[in-house]
mmCIF file of C-alpha atoms in Angstrom:
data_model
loop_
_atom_site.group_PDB
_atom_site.id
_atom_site.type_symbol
_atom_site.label_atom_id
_atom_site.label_comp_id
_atom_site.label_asym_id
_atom_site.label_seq_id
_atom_site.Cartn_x
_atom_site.Cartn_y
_atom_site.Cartn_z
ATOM 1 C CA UNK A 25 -3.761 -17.080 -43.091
ATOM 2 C CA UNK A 26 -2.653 -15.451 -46.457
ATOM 3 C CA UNK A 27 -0.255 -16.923 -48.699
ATOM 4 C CA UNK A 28 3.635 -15.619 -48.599
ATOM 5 C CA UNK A 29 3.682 -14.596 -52.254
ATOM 6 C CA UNK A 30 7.587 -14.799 -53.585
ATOM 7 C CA UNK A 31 7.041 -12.368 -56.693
ATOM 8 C CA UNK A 32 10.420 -12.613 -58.328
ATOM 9 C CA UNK A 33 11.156 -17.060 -57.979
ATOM 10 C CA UNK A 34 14.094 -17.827 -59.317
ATOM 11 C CA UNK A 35 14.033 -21.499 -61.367
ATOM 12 C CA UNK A 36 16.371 -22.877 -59.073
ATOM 13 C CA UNK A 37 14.264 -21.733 -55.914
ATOM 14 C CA UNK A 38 11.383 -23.216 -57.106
ATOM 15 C CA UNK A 39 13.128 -26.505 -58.153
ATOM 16 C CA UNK A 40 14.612 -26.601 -54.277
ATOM 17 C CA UNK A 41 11.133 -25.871 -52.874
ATOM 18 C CA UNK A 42 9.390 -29.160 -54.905
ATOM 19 C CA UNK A 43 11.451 -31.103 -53.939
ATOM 20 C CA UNK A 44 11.441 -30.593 -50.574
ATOM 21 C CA UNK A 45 7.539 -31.300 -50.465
ATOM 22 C CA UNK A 46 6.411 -35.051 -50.277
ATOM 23 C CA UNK A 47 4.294 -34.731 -53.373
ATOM 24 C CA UNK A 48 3.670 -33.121 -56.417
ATOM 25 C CA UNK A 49 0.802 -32.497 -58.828
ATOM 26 C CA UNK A 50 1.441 -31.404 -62.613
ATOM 27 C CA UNK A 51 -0.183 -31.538 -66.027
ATOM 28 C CA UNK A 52 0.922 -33.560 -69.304
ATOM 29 C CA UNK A 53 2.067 -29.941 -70.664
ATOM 30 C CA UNK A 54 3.978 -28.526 -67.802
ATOM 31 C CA UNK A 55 5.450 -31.864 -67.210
ATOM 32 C CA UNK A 56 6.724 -31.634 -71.157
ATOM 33 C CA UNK A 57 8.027 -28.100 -70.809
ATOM 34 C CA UNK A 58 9.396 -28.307 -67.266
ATOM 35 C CA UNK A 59 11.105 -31.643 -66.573
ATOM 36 C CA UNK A 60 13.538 -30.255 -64.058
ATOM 37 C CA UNK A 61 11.098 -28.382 -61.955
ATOM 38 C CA UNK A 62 8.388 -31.480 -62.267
ATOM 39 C CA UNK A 63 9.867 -34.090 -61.790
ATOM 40 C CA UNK A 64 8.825 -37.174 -60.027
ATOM 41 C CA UNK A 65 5.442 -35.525 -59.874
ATOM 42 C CA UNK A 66 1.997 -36.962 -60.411
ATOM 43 C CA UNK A 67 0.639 -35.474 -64.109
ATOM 44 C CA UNK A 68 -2.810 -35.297 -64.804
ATOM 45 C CA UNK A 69 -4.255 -34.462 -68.467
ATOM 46 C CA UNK A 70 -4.252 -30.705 -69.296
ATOM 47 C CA UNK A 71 -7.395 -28.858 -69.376
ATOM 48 C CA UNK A 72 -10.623 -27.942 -67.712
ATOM 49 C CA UNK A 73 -11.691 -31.847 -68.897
ATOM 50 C CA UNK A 74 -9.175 -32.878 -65.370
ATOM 51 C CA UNK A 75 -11.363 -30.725 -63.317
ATOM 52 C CA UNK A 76 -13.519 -33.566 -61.887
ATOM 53 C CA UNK A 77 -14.111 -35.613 -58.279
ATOM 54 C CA UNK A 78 -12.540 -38.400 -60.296
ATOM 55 C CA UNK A 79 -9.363 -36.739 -60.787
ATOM 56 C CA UNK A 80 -9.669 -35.632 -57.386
ATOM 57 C CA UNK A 81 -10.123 -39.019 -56.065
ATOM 58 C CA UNK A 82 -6.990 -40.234 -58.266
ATOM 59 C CA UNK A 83 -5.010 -38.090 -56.796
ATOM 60 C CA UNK A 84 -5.998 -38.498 -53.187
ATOM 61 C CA UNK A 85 -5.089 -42.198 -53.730
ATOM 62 C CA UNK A 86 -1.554 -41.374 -54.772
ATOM 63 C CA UNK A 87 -1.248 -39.312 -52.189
ATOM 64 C CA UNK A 88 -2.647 -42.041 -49.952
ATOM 65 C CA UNK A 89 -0.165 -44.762 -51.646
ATOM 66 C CA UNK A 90 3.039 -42.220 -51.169
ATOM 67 C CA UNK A 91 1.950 -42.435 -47.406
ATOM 68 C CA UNK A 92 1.553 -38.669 -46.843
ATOM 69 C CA UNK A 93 1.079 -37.607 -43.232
ATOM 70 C CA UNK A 94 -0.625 -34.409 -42.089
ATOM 71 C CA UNK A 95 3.149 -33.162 -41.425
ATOM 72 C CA UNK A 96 4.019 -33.288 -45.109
ATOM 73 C CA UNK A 97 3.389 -30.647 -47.859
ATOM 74 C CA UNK A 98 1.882 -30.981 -51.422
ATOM 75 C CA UNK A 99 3.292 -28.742 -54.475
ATOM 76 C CA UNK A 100 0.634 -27.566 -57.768
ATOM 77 C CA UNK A 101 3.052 -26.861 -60.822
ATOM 78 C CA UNK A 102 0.359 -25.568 -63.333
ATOM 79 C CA UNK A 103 -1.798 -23.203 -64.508
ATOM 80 C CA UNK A 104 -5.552 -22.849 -62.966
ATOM 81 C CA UNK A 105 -6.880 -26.406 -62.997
ATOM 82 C CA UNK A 106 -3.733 -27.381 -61.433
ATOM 83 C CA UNK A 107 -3.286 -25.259 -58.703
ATOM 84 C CA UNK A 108 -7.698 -25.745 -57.838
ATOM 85 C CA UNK A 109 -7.476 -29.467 -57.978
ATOM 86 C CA UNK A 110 -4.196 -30.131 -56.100
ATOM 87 C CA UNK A 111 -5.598 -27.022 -53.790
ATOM 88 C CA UNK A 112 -8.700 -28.902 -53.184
ATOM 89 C CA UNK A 113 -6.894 -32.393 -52.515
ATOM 90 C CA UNK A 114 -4.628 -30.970 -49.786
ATOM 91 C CA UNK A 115 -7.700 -29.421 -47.958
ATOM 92 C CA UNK A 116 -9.549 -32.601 -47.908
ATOM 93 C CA UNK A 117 -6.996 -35.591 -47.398
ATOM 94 C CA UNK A 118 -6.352 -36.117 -43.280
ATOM 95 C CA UNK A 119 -8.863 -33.026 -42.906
ATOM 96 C CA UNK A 120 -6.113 -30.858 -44.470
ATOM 97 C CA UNK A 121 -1.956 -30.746 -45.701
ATOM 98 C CA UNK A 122 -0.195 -28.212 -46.187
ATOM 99 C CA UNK A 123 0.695 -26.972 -49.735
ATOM 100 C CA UNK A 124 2.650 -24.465 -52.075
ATOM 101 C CA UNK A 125 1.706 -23.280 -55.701
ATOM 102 C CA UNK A 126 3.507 -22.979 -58.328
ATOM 103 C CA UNK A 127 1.610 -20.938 -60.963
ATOM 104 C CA UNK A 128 2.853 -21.445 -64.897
ATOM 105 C CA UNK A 129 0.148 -19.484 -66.590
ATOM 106 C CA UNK A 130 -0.890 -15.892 -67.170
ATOM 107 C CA UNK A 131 -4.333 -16.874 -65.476
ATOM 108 C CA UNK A 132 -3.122 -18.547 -62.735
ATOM 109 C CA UNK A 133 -0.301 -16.001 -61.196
ATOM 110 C CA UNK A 134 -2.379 -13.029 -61.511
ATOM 111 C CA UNK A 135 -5.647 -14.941 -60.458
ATOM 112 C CA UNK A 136 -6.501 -18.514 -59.670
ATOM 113 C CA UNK A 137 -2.878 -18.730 -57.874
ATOM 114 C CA UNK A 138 -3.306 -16.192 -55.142
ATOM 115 C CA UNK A 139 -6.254 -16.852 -52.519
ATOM 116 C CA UNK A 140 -6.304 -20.655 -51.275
ATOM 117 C CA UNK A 141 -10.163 -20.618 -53.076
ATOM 118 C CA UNK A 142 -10.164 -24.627 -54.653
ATOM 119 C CA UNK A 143 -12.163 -26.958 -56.386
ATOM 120 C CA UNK A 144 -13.794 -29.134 -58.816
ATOM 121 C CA UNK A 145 -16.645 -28.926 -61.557
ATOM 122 C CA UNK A 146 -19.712 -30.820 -60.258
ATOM 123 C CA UNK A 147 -23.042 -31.639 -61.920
ATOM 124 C CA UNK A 148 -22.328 -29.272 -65.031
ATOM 125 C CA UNK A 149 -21.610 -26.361 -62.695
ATOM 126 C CA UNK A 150 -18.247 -24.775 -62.465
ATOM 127 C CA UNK A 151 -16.306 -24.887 -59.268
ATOM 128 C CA UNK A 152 -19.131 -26.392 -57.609
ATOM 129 C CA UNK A 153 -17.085 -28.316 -55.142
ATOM 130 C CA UNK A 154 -14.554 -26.797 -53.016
ATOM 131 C CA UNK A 155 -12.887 -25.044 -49.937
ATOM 132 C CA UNK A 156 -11.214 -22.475 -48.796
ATOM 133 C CA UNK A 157 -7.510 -23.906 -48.597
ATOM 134 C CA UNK A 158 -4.170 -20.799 -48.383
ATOM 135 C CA UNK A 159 -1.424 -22.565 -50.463
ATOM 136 C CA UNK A 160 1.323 -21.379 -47.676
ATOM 137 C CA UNK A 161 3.642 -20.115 -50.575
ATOM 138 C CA UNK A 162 3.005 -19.089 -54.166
ATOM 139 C CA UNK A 163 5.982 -18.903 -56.200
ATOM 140 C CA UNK A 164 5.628 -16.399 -59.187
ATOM 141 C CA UNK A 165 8.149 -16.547 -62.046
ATOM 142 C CA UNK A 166 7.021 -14.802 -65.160
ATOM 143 C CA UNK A 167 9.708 -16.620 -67.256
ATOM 144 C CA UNK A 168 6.914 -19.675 -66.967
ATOM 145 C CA UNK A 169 5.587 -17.289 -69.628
ATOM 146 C CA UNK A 170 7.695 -17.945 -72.413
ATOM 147 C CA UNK A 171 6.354 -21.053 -73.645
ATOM 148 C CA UNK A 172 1.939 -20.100 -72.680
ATOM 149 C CA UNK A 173 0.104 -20.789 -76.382
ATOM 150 C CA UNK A 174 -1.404 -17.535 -77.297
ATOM 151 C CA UNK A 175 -5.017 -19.050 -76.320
ATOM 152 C CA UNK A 176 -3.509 -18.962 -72.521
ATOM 153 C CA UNK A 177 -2.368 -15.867 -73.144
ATOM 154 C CA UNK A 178 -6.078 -14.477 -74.133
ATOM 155 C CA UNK A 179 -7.184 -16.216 -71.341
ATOM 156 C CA UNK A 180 -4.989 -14.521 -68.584
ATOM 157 C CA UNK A 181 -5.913 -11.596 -70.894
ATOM 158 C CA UNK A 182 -9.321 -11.867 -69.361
ATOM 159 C CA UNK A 183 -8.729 -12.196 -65.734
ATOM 160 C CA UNK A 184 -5.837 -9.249 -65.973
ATOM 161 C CA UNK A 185 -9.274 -6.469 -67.283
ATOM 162 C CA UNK A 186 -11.232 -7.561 -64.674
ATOM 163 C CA UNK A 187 -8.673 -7.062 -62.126
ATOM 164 C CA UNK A 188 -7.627 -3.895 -63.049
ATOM 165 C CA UNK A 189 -10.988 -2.628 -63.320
ATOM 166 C CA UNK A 190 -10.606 -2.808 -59.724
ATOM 167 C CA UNK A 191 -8.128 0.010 -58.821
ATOM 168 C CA UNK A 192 -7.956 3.537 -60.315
ATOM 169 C CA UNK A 193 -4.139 3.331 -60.753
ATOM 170 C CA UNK A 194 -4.289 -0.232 -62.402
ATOM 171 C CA UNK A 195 -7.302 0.790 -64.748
ATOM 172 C CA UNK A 196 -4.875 3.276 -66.126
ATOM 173 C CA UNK A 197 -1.989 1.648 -66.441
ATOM 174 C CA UNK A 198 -4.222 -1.100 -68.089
ATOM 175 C CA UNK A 199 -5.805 2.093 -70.858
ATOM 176 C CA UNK A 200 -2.330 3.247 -71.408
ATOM 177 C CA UNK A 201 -0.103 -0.077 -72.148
ATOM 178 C CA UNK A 202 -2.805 -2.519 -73.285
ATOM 179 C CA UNK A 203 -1.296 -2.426 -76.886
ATOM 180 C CA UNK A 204 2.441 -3.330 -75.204
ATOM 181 C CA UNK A 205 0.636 -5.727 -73.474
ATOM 182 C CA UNK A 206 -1.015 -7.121 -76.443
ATOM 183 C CA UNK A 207 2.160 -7.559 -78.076
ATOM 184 C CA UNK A 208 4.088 -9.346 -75.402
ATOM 185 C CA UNK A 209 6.403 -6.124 -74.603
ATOM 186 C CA UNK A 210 8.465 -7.680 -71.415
ATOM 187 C CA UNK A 211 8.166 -3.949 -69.608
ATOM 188 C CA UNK A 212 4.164 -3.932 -70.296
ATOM 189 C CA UNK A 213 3.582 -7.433 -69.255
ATOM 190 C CA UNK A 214 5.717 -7.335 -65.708
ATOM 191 C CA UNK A 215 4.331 -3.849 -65.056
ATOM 192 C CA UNK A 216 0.427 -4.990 -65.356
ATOM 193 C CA UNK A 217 1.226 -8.349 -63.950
ATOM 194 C CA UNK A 218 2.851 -7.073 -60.919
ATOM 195 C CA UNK A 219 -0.195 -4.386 -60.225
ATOM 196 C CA UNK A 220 -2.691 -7.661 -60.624
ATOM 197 C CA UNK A 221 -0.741 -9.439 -58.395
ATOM 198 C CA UNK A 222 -0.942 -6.909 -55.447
ATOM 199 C CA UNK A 223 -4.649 -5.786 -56.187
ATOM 200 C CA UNK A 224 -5.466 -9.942 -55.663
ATOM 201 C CA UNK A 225 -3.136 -10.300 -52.870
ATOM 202 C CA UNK A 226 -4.750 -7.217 -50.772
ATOM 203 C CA UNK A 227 -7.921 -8.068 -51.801
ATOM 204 C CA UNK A 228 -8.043 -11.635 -50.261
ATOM 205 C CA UNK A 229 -5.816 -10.304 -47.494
ATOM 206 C CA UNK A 230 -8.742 -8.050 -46.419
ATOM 207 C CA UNK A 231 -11.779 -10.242 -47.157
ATOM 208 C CA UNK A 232 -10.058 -14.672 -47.212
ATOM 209 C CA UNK A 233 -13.486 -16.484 -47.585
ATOM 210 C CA UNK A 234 -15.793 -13.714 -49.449
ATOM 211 C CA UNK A 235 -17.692 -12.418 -47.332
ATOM 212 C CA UNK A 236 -17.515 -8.562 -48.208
ATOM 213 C CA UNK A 237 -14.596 -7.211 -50.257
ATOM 214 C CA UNK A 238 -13.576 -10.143 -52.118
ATOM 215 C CA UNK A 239 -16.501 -10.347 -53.914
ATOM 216 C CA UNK A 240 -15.324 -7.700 -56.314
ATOM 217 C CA UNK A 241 -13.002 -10.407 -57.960
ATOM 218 C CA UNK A 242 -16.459 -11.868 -59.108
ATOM 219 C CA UNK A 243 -16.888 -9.009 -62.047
ATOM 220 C CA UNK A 244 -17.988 -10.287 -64.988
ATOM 221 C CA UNK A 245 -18.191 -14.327 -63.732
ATOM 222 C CA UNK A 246 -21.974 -14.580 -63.248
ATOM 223 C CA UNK A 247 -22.544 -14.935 -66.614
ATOM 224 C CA UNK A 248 -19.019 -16.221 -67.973
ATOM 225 C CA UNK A 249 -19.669 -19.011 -65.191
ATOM 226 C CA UNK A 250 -22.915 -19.818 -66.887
ATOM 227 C CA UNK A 251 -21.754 -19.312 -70.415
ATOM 228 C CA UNK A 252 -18.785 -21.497 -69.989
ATOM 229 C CA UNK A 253 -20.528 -24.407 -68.560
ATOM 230 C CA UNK A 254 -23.297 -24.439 -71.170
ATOM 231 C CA UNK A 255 -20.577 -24.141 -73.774
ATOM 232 C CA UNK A 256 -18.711 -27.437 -71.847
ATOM 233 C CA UNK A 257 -15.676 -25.298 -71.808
ATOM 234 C CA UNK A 258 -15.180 -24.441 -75.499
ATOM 235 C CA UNK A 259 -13.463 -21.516 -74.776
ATOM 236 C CA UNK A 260 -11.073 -20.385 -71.929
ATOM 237 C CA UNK A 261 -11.871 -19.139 -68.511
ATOM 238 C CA UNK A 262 -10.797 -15.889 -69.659
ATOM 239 C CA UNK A 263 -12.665 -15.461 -72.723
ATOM 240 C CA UNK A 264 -15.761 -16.360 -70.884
ATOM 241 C CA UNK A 265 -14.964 -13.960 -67.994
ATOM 242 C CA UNK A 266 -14.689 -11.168 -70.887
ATOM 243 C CA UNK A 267 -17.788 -12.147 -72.598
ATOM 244 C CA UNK A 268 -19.932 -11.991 -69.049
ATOM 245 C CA UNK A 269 -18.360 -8.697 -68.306
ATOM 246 C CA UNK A 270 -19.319 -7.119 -71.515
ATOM 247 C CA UNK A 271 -22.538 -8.627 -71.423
ATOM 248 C CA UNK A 272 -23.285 -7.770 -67.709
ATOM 249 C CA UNK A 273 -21.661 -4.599 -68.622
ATOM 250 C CA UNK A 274 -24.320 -3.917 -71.190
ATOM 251 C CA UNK A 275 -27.312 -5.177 -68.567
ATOM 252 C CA UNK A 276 -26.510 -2.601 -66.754
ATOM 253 C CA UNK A 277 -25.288 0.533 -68.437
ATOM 254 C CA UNK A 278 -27.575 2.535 -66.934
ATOM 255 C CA UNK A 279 -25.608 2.003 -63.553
ATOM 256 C CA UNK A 280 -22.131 2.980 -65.453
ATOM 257 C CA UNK A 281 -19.878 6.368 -66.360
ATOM 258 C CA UNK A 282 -21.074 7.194 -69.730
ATOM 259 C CA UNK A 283 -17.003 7.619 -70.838
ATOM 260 C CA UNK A 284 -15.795 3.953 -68.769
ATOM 261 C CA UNK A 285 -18.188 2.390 -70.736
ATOM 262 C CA UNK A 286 -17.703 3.103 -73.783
ATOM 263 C CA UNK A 287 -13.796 2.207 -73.286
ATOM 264 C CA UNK A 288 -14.590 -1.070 -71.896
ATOM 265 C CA UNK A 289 -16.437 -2.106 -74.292
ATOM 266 C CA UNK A 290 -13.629 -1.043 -76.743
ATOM 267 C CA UNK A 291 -11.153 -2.724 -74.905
ATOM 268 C CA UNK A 292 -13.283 -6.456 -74.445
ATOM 269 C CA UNK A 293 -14.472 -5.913 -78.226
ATOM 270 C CA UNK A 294 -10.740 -6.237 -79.088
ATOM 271 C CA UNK A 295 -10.772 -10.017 -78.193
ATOM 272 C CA UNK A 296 -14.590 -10.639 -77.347
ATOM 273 C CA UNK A 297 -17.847 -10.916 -79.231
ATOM 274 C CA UNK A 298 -20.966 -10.682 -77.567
ATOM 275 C CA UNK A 299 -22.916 -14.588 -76.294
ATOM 276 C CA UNK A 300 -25.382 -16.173 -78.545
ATOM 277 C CA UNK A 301 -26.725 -18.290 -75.813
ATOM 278 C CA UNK A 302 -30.517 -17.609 -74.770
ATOM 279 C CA UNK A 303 -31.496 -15.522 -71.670
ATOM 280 C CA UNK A 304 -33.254 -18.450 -70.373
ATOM 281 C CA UNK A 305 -30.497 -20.907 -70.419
ATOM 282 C CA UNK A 306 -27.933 -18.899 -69.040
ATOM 283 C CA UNK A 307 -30.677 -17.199 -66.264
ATOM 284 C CA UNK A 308 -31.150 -21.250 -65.182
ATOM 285 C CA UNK A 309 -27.185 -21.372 -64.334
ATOM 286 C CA UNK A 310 -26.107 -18.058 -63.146
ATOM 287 C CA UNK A 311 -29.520 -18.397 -60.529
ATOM 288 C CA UNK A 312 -27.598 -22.027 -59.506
ATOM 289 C CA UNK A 313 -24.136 -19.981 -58.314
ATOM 290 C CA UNK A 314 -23.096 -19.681 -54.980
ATOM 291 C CA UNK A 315 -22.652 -16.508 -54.705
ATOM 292 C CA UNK A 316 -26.701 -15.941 -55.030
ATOM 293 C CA UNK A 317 -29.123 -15.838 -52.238
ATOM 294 C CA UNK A 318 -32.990 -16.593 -52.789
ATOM 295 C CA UNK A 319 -34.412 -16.373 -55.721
ATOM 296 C CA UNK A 320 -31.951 -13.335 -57.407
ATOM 297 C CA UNK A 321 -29.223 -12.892 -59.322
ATOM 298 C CA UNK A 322 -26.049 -11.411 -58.330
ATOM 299 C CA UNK A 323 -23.688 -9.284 -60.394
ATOM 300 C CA UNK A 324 -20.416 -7.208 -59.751
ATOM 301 C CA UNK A 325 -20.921 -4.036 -62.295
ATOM 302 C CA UNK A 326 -18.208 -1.885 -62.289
ATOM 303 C CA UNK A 327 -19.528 1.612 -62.604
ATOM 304 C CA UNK A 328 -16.226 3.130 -62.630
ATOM 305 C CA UNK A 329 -12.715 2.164 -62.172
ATOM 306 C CA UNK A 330 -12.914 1.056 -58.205
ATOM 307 C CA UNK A 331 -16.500 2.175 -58.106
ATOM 308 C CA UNK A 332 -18.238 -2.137 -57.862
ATOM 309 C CA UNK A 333 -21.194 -1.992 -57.492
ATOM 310 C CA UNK A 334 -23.113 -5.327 -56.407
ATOM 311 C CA UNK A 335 -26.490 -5.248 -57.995
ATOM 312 C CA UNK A 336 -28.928 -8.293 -57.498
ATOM 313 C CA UNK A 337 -31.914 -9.270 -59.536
ATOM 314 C CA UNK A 338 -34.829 -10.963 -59.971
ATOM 315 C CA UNK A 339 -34.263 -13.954 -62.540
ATOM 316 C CA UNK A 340 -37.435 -11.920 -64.760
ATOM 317 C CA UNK A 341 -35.129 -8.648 -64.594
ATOM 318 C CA UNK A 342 -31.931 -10.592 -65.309
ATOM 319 C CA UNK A 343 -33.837 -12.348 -68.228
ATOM 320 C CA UNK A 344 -35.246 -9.197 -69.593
ATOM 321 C CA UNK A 345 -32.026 -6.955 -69.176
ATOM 322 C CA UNK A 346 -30.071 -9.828 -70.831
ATOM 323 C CA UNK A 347 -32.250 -9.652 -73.815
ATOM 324 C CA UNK A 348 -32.380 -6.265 -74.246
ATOM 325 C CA UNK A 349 -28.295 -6.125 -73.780
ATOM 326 C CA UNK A 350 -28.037 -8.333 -76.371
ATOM 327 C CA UNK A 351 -30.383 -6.798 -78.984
ATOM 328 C CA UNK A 352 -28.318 -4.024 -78.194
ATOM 329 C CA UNK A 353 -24.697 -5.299 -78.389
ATOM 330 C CA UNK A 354 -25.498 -7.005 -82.125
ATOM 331 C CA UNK A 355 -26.641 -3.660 -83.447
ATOM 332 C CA UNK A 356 -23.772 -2.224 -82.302
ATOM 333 C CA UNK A 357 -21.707 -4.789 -83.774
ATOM 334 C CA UNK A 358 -23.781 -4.368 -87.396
ATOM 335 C CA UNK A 359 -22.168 -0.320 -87.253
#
């Protein structure tokens, strides 16, 4: 069942809402910026480093060791890793609790917040562990904001192209007020936010476990997936999803509108540069991902704004198209 999505929390709702839930999960960071809305709850270390079955485990215990019944509900104050790993733990201890997510990063309340998909990294592979667990609220206050580092901010960045790559409307609004965006302008950020917010909510609405229409939210993520866990998570989510969109972008740019191309590339080149990492290597992961079936490669291209197309290929066509995308994304980059 979807999520209620509360769009415009106010501090003090959220605060009420905790603490009416019999447990909470936080990171070291939120818990340092938030104390009143986090408090009592159980903090884990920030970063994509916490996304593991031992932090998992840890947290089932606690839960385990507060005496949580089925009855009870679990809050996630935090940005992605936060909201997957507390997701993940409701859906698993007593066969499932219920649970409510509050988002604190750009990434996480137009993305990772909104669609109950959880889980941990496994074995080197991203989100290889998980479930399908609706939080049954998710509180979004963009005041949480204030305080994101600007390498959160790049990373939500990320996330907020793809998504609007999805709708005509959004794609626009994204052309026109990327630069207010860029520069934090309060009317450019709630405007885009907002759009990213509905185009995820109807989305998963329409399509909760992926089996037709969600998989458009997968745009530019067979690569970044790849790239980020062979990089062990250098960079953020959203970097890597902007670096696998322009490359996949370039794979295919025989499949895309002449004119959408060239501004996407234009728009990822403002905070991306093209992988260094071998076809082979990242051919060996993106083959691993879930969303593959047999021996091919599965990609989300969009051709045009609300035009994704899913195109699948064999790993020797993935390897040679990844090549050739890259010989030609350095010359472009040496004028």
């Amino acid at each position: 069942m979807p999520s209620e999505i509360v769009k415009d929390a106010e501090k003090s709702d959220i605060v009420k809402a905790v603490g009416a839930c019999a447990f909470a999960v936080t990171d070291s960071n939120v818990a340092r910026l938030y104390p009143d809305v986090t408090a009592g709850a159980f903090v884990i270390d920030a970063g994509e480093k916490s996304k593991t079955p031992e932090t998992l485990f840890r947290i089932i215990e606690a839960m385990h060791e507060k005496r949580l019944k089925r009855g009870d509900t679990v809050a996630a104050i935090g940005g992605g890793v936060v909201g997957d790993i507390t997701g993940l733990a409701s859906a698993i201890y007593m066969r499932g609790v219920a649970w409510i997510n509050v988002p604190t990063t750009l990434l996480a309340i137009i993305d990772a917040g909104i669609g109950g998909k959880t889980a941990v990294d496994f074995c080197g592979v991203k989100n290889l562990v998980g479930a399908f667990h609706e939080p049954k609220t998710v509180y979004i206050d963009t005041a949480f904001l204030v305080t994101l580092p600007e390498r959160e901010w790049v990373c939500g960045t990320g996330e907020l192209i793809k998504t609007c790559v999805l709708r005509g409307d959004a794609y626009e609004t994204l052309y026109t007020e990327l630069g207010g965006f860029r520069v934090k302008k309060a009317e450019n950020v709630e405007r885009l936010v907002r759009l990213c917010v509905d185009i995820k909510s109807d989305v998963v609405a329409s399509d909760p476990t992926e089996k037709g229409l969600r998989k458009i939210l997968n745009v530019g993520h067979t690569v970044g997936h790849a790239l980020e866990s062979i990089d062990g998570f250098r960079s953020s989510h959203g970097e890597y999803v902007m670096k696998g969109m322009l490359t996949e972008a370039a794979m295919c740019d025989d499949m895309i509108d002449k004119k959408f191309f060239g501004e996407l590339m234009s728009i990822l080149g403002m905070y991306v540069r093209p992988p260094r990492t071998t076809a082979k290597a990242v051919c060996e992961l993106a083959a691993s991902d879930k969303k593959n079936e047999g021996d091919t490669v599965t990609m989300m291209i969009p051709c045009l704004p609300a035009d994704i197309k899913e195109v699948k290929l064999t790993q020797a066509e993935f390897v040679s198209r990844y090549d050739a995308a890259l010989r030609r994304l350095k010359d472009d980059a040496n004028g």
